[in-house]
PDB file of C-alpha atoms and ligand atoms in Angstrom:
ATOM      1  CA  MET O   1     121.434 139.105 140.508  1.00 81.00           C
ATOM      2  CA  ARG O   2     122.316 139.930 144.096  1.00 97.00           C
ATOM      3  CA  ARG O   3     125.983 139.493 144.963  1.00 98.00           C
ATOM      4  CA  LYS O   4     126.397 137.643 148.219  1.00 98.00           C
ATOM      5  CA  LEU O   5     127.525 139.534 151.301  1.00 98.00           C
ATOM      6  CA  VAL O   6     129.218 137.992 154.325  1.00 98.00           C
ATOM      7  CA  VAL O   7     129.453 140.152 157.445  1.00 99.00           C
ATOM      8  CA  ALA O   8     131.554 139.328 160.498  1.00 98.00           C
ATOM      9  CA  ASN O   9     129.910 140.412 163.730  1.00 98.00           C
ATOM     10  CA  TRP O  10     132.769 140.419 166.205  1.00 98.00           C
ATOM     11  CA  LYS O  11     130.429 141.489 169.010  1.00 98.00           C
ATOM     12  CA  MET O  12     132.278 142.444 172.234  1.00 98.00           C
ATOM     13  CA  HIS O  13     135.278 140.307 171.338  1.00 98.00           C
ATOM     14  CA  GLY O  14     138.795 141.106 170.292  1.00 97.00           C
ATOM     15  CA  SER O  15     141.696 143.285 171.266  1.00 98.00           C
ATOM     16  CA  ARG O  16     143.919 145.475 169.144  1.00 98.00           C
ATOM     17  CA  ALA O  17     146.492 142.670 168.862  1.00 98.00           C
ATOM     18  CA  ARG O  18     143.985 139.848 168.262  1.00 98.00           C
ATOM     19  CA  ASN O  19     142.117 141.839 165.630  1.00 98.00           C
ATOM     20  CA  ARG O  20     145.341 142.574 163.792  1.00 98.00           C
ATOM     21  CA  GLN O  21     146.291 138.914 163.882  1.00 98.00           C
ATOM     22  CA  LEU O  22     142.887 137.812 162.584  1.00 98.00           C
ATOM     23  CA  LEU O  23     142.857 140.356 159.771  1.00 98.00           C
ATOM     24  CA  ASP O  24     146.411 139.465 158.783  1.00 98.00           C
ATOM     25  CA  ALA O  25     145.278 135.851 158.452  1.00 98.00           C
ATOM     26  CA  VAL O  26     142.098 136.455 156.447  1.00 98.00           C
ATOM     27  CA  LYS O  27     143.004 139.364 154.186  1.00 98.00           C
ATOM     28  CA  PRO O  28     145.293 137.571 151.686  1.00 98.00           C
ATOM     29  CA  PRO O  29     143.036 134.542 151.000  1.00 98.00           C
ATOM     30  CA  LEU O  30     139.891 136.665 150.853  1.00 98.00           C
ATOM     31  CA  GLN O  31     141.476 138.996 148.310  1.00 97.00           C
ATOM     32  CA  SER O  32     140.912 136.332 145.654  1.00 96.00           C
ATOM     33  CA  LEU O  33     137.143 136.707 146.169  1.00 97.00           C
ATOM     34  CA  ALA O  34     137.139 140.376 145.167  1.00 97.00           C
ATOM     35  CA  GLY O  35     134.358 141.057 142.689  1.00 96.00           C
ATOM     36  CA  ARG O  36     132.583 137.779 143.510  1.00 97.00           C
ATOM     37  CA  VAL O  37     131.450 138.259 147.110  1.00 98.00           C
ATOM     38  CA  ASP O  38     131.202 141.308 149.338  1.00 98.00           C
ATOM     39  CA  ILE O  39     132.781 140.978 152.765  1.00 98.00           C
ATOM     40  CA  ALA O  40     132.550 143.221 155.817  1.00 98.00           C
ATOM     41  CA  VAL O  41     133.907 143.123 159.337  1.00 98.00           C
ATOM     42  CA  CYS O  42     132.177 144.844 162.256  1.00 99.00           C
ATOM     43  CA  PRO O  43     134.447 145.319 165.296  1.00 98.00           C
ATOM     44  CA  ALA O  44     133.611 147.057 168.561  1.00 98.00           C
ATOM     45  CA  HIS O  45     133.471 150.853 168.212  1.00 98.00           C
ATOM     46  CA  LEU O  46     136.791 151.263 170.042  1.00 98.00           C
ATOM     47  CA  HIS O  47     138.532 149.119 167.446  1.00 98.00           C
ATOM     48  CA  LEU O  48     136.907 150.684 164.394  1.00 98.00           C
ATOM     49  CA  GLY O  49     139.677 153.160 163.555  1.00 98.00           C
ATOM     50  CA  GLU O  50     142.452 150.572 163.664  1.00 98.00           C
ATOM     51  CA  THR O  51     140.314 148.085 161.758  1.00 98.00           C
ATOM     52  CA  VAL O  52     139.685 150.651 159.029  1.00 98.00           C
ATOM     53  CA  ALA O  53     143.433 151.274 158.790  1.00 98.00           C
ATOM     54  CA  ALA O  54     144.189 147.553 158.704  1.00 98.00           C
ATOM     55  CA  LEU O  55     141.651 146.998 155.908  1.00 98.00           C
ATOM     56  CA  ALA O  56     142.984 149.756 153.667  1.00 97.00           C
ATOM     57  CA  GLY O  57     143.661 148.380 150.196  1.00 96.00           C
ATOM     58  CA  SER O  58     141.800 145.133 150.861  1.00 98.00           C
ATOM     59  CA  ASN O  59     138.389 144.002 149.626  1.00 98.00           C
ATOM     60  CA  ILE O  60     137.011 143.777 153.181  1.00 98.00           C
ATOM     61  CA  ARG O  61     134.842 146.685 154.205  1.00 98.00           C
ATOM     62  CA  PRO O  62     134.470 148.020 157.739  1.00 98.00           C
ATOM     63  CA  GLY O  63     131.237 148.293 159.670  1.00 98.00           C
ATOM     64  CA  ALA O  64     129.944 148.969 163.165  1.00 98.00           C
ATOM     65  CA  GLN O  65     127.573 147.142 165.485  1.00 98.00           C
ATOM     66  CA  ASN O  66     125.285 149.924 166.639  1.00 98.00           C
ATOM     67  CA  LEU O  67     124.704 153.663 166.644  1.00 98.00           C
ATOM     68  CA  TYR O  68     122.593 156.188 168.467  1.00 97.00           C
ATOM     69  CA  GLY O  69     119.754 157.662 166.442  1.00 92.00           C
ATOM     70  CA  LEU O  70     120.561 161.353 166.896  1.00 90.00           C
ATOM     71  CA  ALA O  71     122.954 163.375 164.733  1.00 86.00           C
ATOM     72  CA  GLU O  72     124.785 164.733 167.773  1.00 89.00           C
ATOM     73  CA  GLY O  73     124.071 166.098 171.195  1.00 92.00           C
ATOM     74  CA  ALA O  74     124.102 165.488 174.917  1.00 96.00           C
ATOM     75  CA  MET O  75     124.077 161.698 174.992  1.00 96.00           C
ATOM     76  CA  THR O  76     126.929 160.492 177.143  1.00 97.00           C
ATOM     77  CA  GLY O  77     128.629 157.336 175.976  1.00 96.00           C
ATOM     78  CA  GLU O  78     126.795 157.057 172.663  1.00 97.00           C
ATOM     79  CA  THR O  79     128.090 157.161 169.082  1.00 98.00           C
ATOM     80  CA  SER O  80     126.304 158.820 166.182  1.00 98.00           C
ATOM     81  CA  ALA O  81     126.053 157.673 162.587  1.00 98.00           C
ATOM     82  CA  SER O  82     128.150 160.593 161.362  1.00 97.00           C
ATOM     83  CA  MET O  83     130.917 159.685 163.847  1.00 97.00           C
ATOM     84  CA  LEU O  84     130.979 156.152 162.448  1.00 98.00           C
ATOM     85  CA  VAL O  85     131.185 157.485 158.903  1.00 98.00           C
ATOM     86  CA  ASP O  86     133.926 159.889 159.942  1.00 97.00           C
ATOM     87  CA  CYS O  87     135.908 156.930 161.297  1.00 98.00           C
ATOM     88  CA  GLY O  88     135.474 154.943 158.080  1.00 98.00           C
ATOM     89  CA  ALA O  89     132.499 152.641 158.696  1.00 98.00           C
ATOM     90  CA  GLU O  90     130.407 151.702 155.657  1.00 98.00           C
ATOM     91  CA  PHE O  91     127.919 149.318 157.283  1.00 98.00           C
ATOM     92  CA  VAL O  92     126.138 149.257 160.609  1.00 98.00           C
ATOM     93  CA  ILE O  93     124.351 146.347 162.282  1.00 98.00           C
ATOM     94  CA  LEU O  94     121.056 147.501 163.810  1.00 98.00           C
ATOM     95  CA  GLY O  95     118.508 145.833 166.052  1.00 98.00           C
ATOM     96  CA  HIS O  96     120.603 142.802 166.917  1.00 98.00           C
ATOM     97  CA  SER O  97     118.628 140.475 169.186  1.00 98.00           C
ATOM     98  CA  GLU O  98     121.234 140.859 171.936  1.00 98.00           C
ATOM     99  CA  ARG O  99     120.406 144.560 171.996  1.00 98.00           C
ATOM    100  CA  ARG O 100     116.665 144.027 171.687  1.00 98.00           C
ATOM    101  CA  GLY O 101     116.645 141.255 174.291  1.00 97.00           C
ATOM    102  CA  HIS O 102     119.239 142.318 176.863  1.00 97.00           C
ATOM    103  CA  LEU O 103     119.229 146.092 176.473  1.00 96.00           C
ATOM    104  CA  GLY O 104     115.539 146.612 175.771  1.00 97.00           C
ATOM    105  CA  GLU O 105     115.973 148.177 172.345  1.00 98.00           C
ATOM    106  CA  THR O 106     112.510 148.736 170.874  1.00 98.00           C
ATOM    107  CA  ASP O 107     111.242 148.526 167.289  1.00 98.00           C
ATOM    108  CA  ALA O 108     110.813 152.319 167.328  1.00 97.00           C
ATOM    109  CA  GLU O 109     114.411 152.888 168.452  1.00 97.00           C
ATOM    110  CA  VAL O 110     115.695 150.532 165.767  1.00 98.00           C
ATOM    111  CA  ALA O 111     113.671 152.453 163.178  1.00 98.00           C
ATOM    112  CA  ASP O 112     115.209 155.750 164.381  1.00 97.00           C
ATOM    113  CA  LYS O 113     118.663 154.216 164.088  1.00 98.00           C
ATOM    114  CA  PHE O 114     117.898 152.943 160.590  1.00 98.00           C
ATOM    115  CA  ALA O 115     116.823 156.439 159.530  1.00 97.00           C
ATOM    116  CA  ALA O 116     119.979 157.951 161.049  1.00 97.00           C
ATOM    117  CA  ALA O 117     122.155 155.402 159.242  1.00 98.00           C
ATOM    118  CA  ARG O 118     120.552 156.203 155.914  1.00 98.00           C
ATOM    119  CA  GLU O 119     120.858 159.949 156.423  1.00 97.00           C
ATOM    120  CA  SER O 120     124.577 159.604 157.055  1.00 97.00           C
ATOM    121  CA  GLY O 121     125.250 157.250 154.148  1.00 97.00           C
ATOM    122  CA  LEU O 122     125.829 154.077 156.174  1.00 98.00           C
ATOM    123  CA  ILE O 123     124.395 150.823 154.820  1.00 98.00           C
ATOM    124  CA  PRO O 124     122.133 149.457 157.558  1.00 98.00           C
ATOM    125  CA  ILE O 125     121.990 145.744 158.327  1.00 99.00           C
ATOM    126  CA  LEU O 126     118.606 145.380 159.999  1.00 98.00           C
ATOM    127  CA  CYS O 127     118.391 142.296 162.228  1.00 98.00           C
ATOM    128  CA  VAL O 128     115.057 140.585 162.710  1.00 98.00           C
ATOM    129  CA  GLY O 129     114.254 137.246 164.283  1.00 98.00           C
ATOM    130  CA  GLU O 130     111.982 135.339 166.603  1.00 98.00           C
ATOM    131  CA  THR O 131     112.685 133.613 169.916  1.00 98.00           C
ATOM    132  CA  ARG O 132     112.216 129.884 170.390  1.00 98.00           C
ATOM    133  CA  ALA O 133     108.967 130.499 172.280  1.00 98.00           C
ATOM    134  CA  GLU O 134     107.661 132.708 169.483  1.00 98.00           C
ATOM    135  CA  ARG O 135     108.522 130.085 166.856  1.00 98.00           C
ATOM    136  CA  ASP O 136     106.893 127.338 168.895  1.00 98.00           C
ATOM    137  CA  ALA O 137     103.780 129.494 169.210  1.00 98.00           C
ATOM    138  CA  GLY O 138     103.641 129.915 165.427  1.00 98.00           C
ATOM    139  CA  GLU O 139     104.465 133.635 165.677  1.00 98.00           C
ATOM    140  CA  THR O 140     107.590 133.799 163.507  1.00 98.00           C
ATOM    141  CA  GLU O 141     105.938 135.626 160.622  1.00 98.00           C
ATOM    142  CA  ALA O 142     104.144 138.073 162.901  1.00 98.00           C
ATOM    143  CA  VAL O 143     107.316 138.912 164.853  1.00 98.00           C
ATOM    144  CA  VAL O 144     109.674 139.482 161.928  1.00 98.00           C
ATOM    145  CA  SER O 145     106.947 141.352 160.022  1.00 98.00           C
ATOM    146  CA  ARG O 146     106.428 143.669 162.986  1.00 98.00           C
ATOM    147  CA  GLN O 147     110.187 144.294 163.239  1.00 98.00           C
ATOM    148  CA  LEU O 148     110.453 145.000 159.509  1.00 98.00           C
ATOM    149  CA  ASP O 149     107.297 147.114 159.267  1.00 98.00           C
ATOM    150  CA  ALA O 150     108.445 149.345 162.132  1.00 98.00           C
ATOM    151  CA  VAL O 151     111.314 150.422 159.872  1.00 98.00           C
ATOM    152  CA  THR O 152     109.534 150.658 156.516  1.00 98.00           C
ATOM    153  CA  GLU O 153     106.651 152.578 158.076  1.00 97.00           C
ATOM    154  CA  LYS O 154     108.997 155.128 159.606  1.00 97.00           C
ATOM    155  CA  THR O 155     111.459 155.529 156.779  1.00 96.00           C
ATOM    156  CA  GLY O 156     109.404 154.670 153.677  1.00 97.00           C
ATOM    157  CA  MET O 157     110.294 152.042 151.137  1.00 97.00           C
ATOM    158  CA  GLU O 158     112.885 154.159 149.327  1.00 97.00           C
ATOM    159  CA  ALA O 159     115.118 153.874 152.424  1.00 97.00           C
ATOM    160  CA  MET O 160     115.234 150.113 151.879  1.00 98.00           C
ATOM    161  CA  ARG O 161     116.952 150.532 148.511  1.00 97.00           C
ATOM    162  CA  GLY O 162     120.339 148.836 148.812  1.00 96.00           C
ATOM    163  CA  ALA O 163     119.766 148.095 152.500  1.00 98.00           C
ATOM    164  CA  VAL O 164     120.523 144.747 154.087  1.00 98.00           C
ATOM    165  CA  ILE O 165     118.289 142.619 156.310  1.00 98.00           C
ATOM    166  CA  ALA O 166     119.636 139.835 158.507  1.00 99.00           C
ATOM    167  CA  TYR O 167     117.226 137.105 159.526  1.00 98.00           C
ATOM    168  CA  GLU O 168     118.638 135.831 162.792  1.00 98.00           C
ATOM    169  CA  PRO O 169     116.416 133.430 164.694  1.00 98.00           C
ATOM    170  CA  VAL O 170     117.281 134.131 168.327  1.00 98.00           C
ATOM    171  CA  TRP O 171     117.247 130.425 169.148  1.00 98.00           C
ATOM    172  CA  ALA O 172     119.937 129.776 166.555  1.00 98.00           C
ATOM    173  CA  ILE O 173     122.387 132.475 167.641  1.00 98.00           C
ATOM    174  CA  GLY O 174     125.369 131.009 169.444  1.00 95.00           C
ATOM    175  CA  SER O 175     123.495 127.737 169.983  1.00 97.00           C
ATOM    176  CA  GLY O 176     125.379 125.556 167.523  1.00 95.00           C
ATOM    177  CA  THR O 177     122.049 124.694 165.903  1.00 96.00           C
ATOM    178  CA  PRO O 178     121.290 126.836 162.873  1.00 98.00           C
ATOM    179  CA  ALA O 179     117.919 127.053 161.186  1.00 98.00           C
ATOM    180  CA  THR O 180     117.629 124.450 158.454  1.00 98.00           C
ATOM    181  CA  PRO O 181     118.092 125.865 154.957  1.00 98.00           C
ATOM    182  CA  GLU O 182     114.365 125.294 154.388  1.00 98.00           C
ATOM    183  CA  GLN O 183     113.343 127.099 157.590  1.00 98.00           C
ATOM    184  CA  ALA O 184     115.586 130.041 156.748  1.00 98.00           C
ATOM    185  CA  GLN O 185     114.519 130.189 153.098  1.00 98.00           C
ATOM    186  CA  ALA O 186     110.844 130.268 154.106  1.00 98.00           C
ATOM    187  CA  VAL O 187     111.358 133.334 156.303  1.00 98.00           C
ATOM    188  CA  HIS O 188     113.646 135.054 153.793  1.00 98.00           C
ATOM    189  CA  ALA O 189     111.086 134.580 151.010  1.00 98.00           C
ATOM    190  CA  MET O 190     108.342 135.893 153.276  1.00 98.00           C
ATOM    191  CA  LEU O 191     110.384 138.998 154.145  1.00 98.00           C
ATOM    192  CA  ARG O 192     111.132 139.690 150.487  1.00 98.00           C
ATOM    193  CA  GLU O 193     107.505 139.180 149.532  1.00 98.00           C
ATOM    194  CA  ARG O 194     106.469 141.630 152.254  1.00 98.00           C
ATOM    195  CA  LEU O 195     108.876 144.241 150.868  1.00 98.00           C
ATOM    196  CA  ALA O 196     107.701 143.505 147.326  1.00 98.00           C
ATOM    197  CA  ARG O 197     104.162 144.500 148.263  1.00 97.00           C
ATOM    198  CA  ARG O 198     105.556 148.013 148.630  1.00 97.00           C
ATOM    199  CA  SER O 199     108.081 147.874 145.760  1.00 98.00           C
ATOM    200  CA  GLU O 200     108.994 144.794 143.790  1.00 97.00           C
ATOM    201  CA  GLU O 201     111.980 146.570 142.273  1.00 97.00           C
ATOM    202  CA  ILE O 202     113.482 147.618 145.613  1.00 98.00           C
ATOM    203  CA  ALA O 203     112.670 144.259 147.237  1.00 98.00           C
ATOM    204  CA  GLY O 204     114.567 142.471 144.481  1.00 97.00           C
ATOM    205  CA  GLY O 205     117.744 144.339 145.369  1.00 97.00           C
ATOM    206  CA  VAL O 206     117.628 143.999 149.162  1.00 98.00           C
ATOM    207  CA  ARG O 207     120.148 141.451 150.402  1.00 98.00           C
ATOM    208  CA  ILE O 208     118.734 139.208 153.090  1.00 98.00           C
ATOM    209  CA  LEU O 209     121.465 137.531 155.140  1.00 99.00           C
ATOM    210  CA  TYR O 210     121.030 134.534 157.384  1.00 98.00           C
ATOM    211  CA  GLY O 211     122.595 134.615 160.844  1.00 98.00           C
ATOM    212  CA  GLY O 212     122.662 132.064 163.664  1.00 98.00           C
ATOM    213  CA  SER O 213     125.362 129.407 164.124  1.00 98.00           C
ATOM    214  CA  MET O 214     126.530 129.669 160.529  1.00 98.00           C
ATOM    215  CA  ASN O 215     129.865 127.912 160.140  1.00 98.00           C
ATOM    216  CA  ALA O 216     132.190 126.386 157.560  1.00 98.00           C
ATOM    217  CA  ALA O 217     130.200 123.147 157.517  1.00 98.00           C
ATOM    218  CA  ASN O 218     126.705 124.550 156.970  1.00 98.00           C
ATOM    219  CA  ALA O 219     127.241 127.769 155.011  1.00 98.00           C
ATOM    220  CA  ALA O 220     127.175 126.331 151.478  1.00 98.00           C
ATOM    221  CA  GLU O 221     123.797 124.672 152.001  1.00 98.00           C
ATOM    222  CA  LEU O 222     122.322 127.876 153.369  1.00 98.00           C
ATOM    223  CA  PHE O 223     123.797 129.978 150.544  1.00 98.00           C
ATOM    224  CA  ALA O 224     122.250 127.608 147.981  1.00 98.00           C
ATOM    225  CA  GLN O 225     118.768 128.871 148.894  1.00 98.00           C
ATOM    226  CA  PRO O 226     117.385 131.403 146.415  1.00 97.00           C
ATOM    227  CA  ASP O 227     116.588 134.121 148.978  1.00 98.00           C
ATOM    228  CA  ILE O 228     119.651 133.712 151.199  1.00 98.00           C
ATOM    229  CA  ASP O 229     122.016 136.403 149.985  1.00 98.00           C
ATOM    230  CA  GLY O 230     124.824 135.871 152.438  1.00 98.00           C
ATOM    231  CA  GLY O 231     125.496 135.562 156.135  1.00 98.00           C
ATOM    232  CA  LEU O 232     125.883 137.537 159.327  1.00 98.00           C
ATOM    233  CA  VAL O 233     128.443 135.490 161.194  1.00 98.00           C
ATOM    234  CA  GLY O 234     129.226 135.705 164.907  1.00 98.00           C
ATOM    235  CA  GLY O 235     131.379 133.040 166.552  1.00 98.00           C
ATOM    236  CA  ALA O 236     132.759 131.544 163.354  1.00 98.00           C
ATOM    237  CA  SER O 237     133.958 134.943 162.149  1.00 98.00           C
ATOM    238  CA  LEU O 238     136.525 134.965 164.965  1.00 98.00           C
ATOM    239  CA  LYS O 239     138.236 131.882 163.542  1.00 98.00           C
ATOM    240  CA  ALA O 240     140.251 132.650 160.425  1.00 98.00           C
ATOM    241  CA  GLU O 241     139.829 129.296 158.683  1.00 98.00           C
ATOM    242  CA  GLU O 242     136.076 129.156 159.375  1.00 98.00           C
ATOM    243  CA  PHE O 243     135.515 132.668 158.093  1.00 98.00           C
ATOM    244  CA  ILE O 244     137.614 132.092 154.970  1.00 98.00           C
ATOM    245  CA  THR O 245     135.630 128.936 154.168  1.00 98.00           C
ATOM    246  CA  ILE O 246     132.301 130.699 154.699  1.00 98.00           C
ATOM    247  CA  CYS O 247     133.294 133.572 152.403  1.00 98.00           C
ATOM    248  CA  THR O 248     134.628 131.131 149.818  1.00 98.00           C
ATOM    249  CA  SER O 249     131.322 129.219 149.870  1.00 98.00           C
ATOM    250  CA  ALA O 250     129.493 132.484 149.280  1.00 98.00           C
ATOM    251  CA  GLY O 251     131.694 133.270 146.312  1.00 92.00           C
ATOM    252  CA  SER O 252     131.332 129.963 144.529  1.00 86.00           C
TER     253      SER O 252
HETATM  254  C1  PEP T   1     125.076 136.923 165.599  1.00 58.09           C
HETATM  255  O1  PEP T   1     124.904 137.081 166.811  1.00 58.09           O
HETATM  256  O2  PEP T   1     124.956 137.870 164.802  1.00 58.09           O
HETATM  257  C2  PEP T   1     125.415 135.569 165.155  1.00 58.09           C
HETATM  258  C3  PEP T   1     125.079 135.223 163.972  1.00 58.09           C
HETATM  259  O3  PEP T   1     126.065 134.784 166.077  1.00 58.09           O
HETATM  260  P1  PEP T   1     126.575 133.258 165.872  1.00 58.09           P
HETATM  261  O4  PEP T   1     127.064 133.140 164.452  1.00 58.09           O
HETATM  262  O5  PEP T   1     127.646 133.090 166.866  1.00 58.09           O
HETATM  263  O6  PEP T   1     125.384 132.394 166.101  1.00 58.09           O
END
């Protein structure tokens, strides 16, 4: 039985004051979900330290939104996995479509980042997903398989043990139109089946989150699908009531 996981992706939003306000609002109600649903919040790197401090003693775990795939070195402006761990991060989002699409992040770079996360003890949240054009061309399976295989082929299946995948159709992110539960379930089941070809046991433990316009109104229906193990939530995670409702749906 996979416990559901809800991850807030704050993206490049927030300020020290706004983050504090948001966490003050969500921490007490979410405390009642301890032991029933796992919850994480991923702020911008600059806000990680204060977020970690604000989450101390709560059941919400801190994460980051990216890392650079080298242990350390001459790489101006970048942040390594070990730095994130040192600052208290437990999770890291990798290969988000905004990074793949706008910043040219490649499958190979995402695989390097995944390996670096694992080596440092971070739990990677590997984002995969197709664009609208790719879906319309019937390429969804090929695209997400390519994105997943780039990681498993580099790191081996053992590195997927306890890892998290987020299926985020690019056309659903920030659009207000999520995938239907059936569309999402079909891709989630396909991803799990692909992992199971390498190891059924490991595949059974990988949590596959759905991301893309998840909100308080649609979360329960998505969570009811057998292979949807939680959510990666963007816009709605910035609104306390929405995020509380989403986490509550995951825990019931
Ligand atoms: C995301 O970008 O990870 C995401 C899921 O965004 P939104 O919920 O705003 O669609």
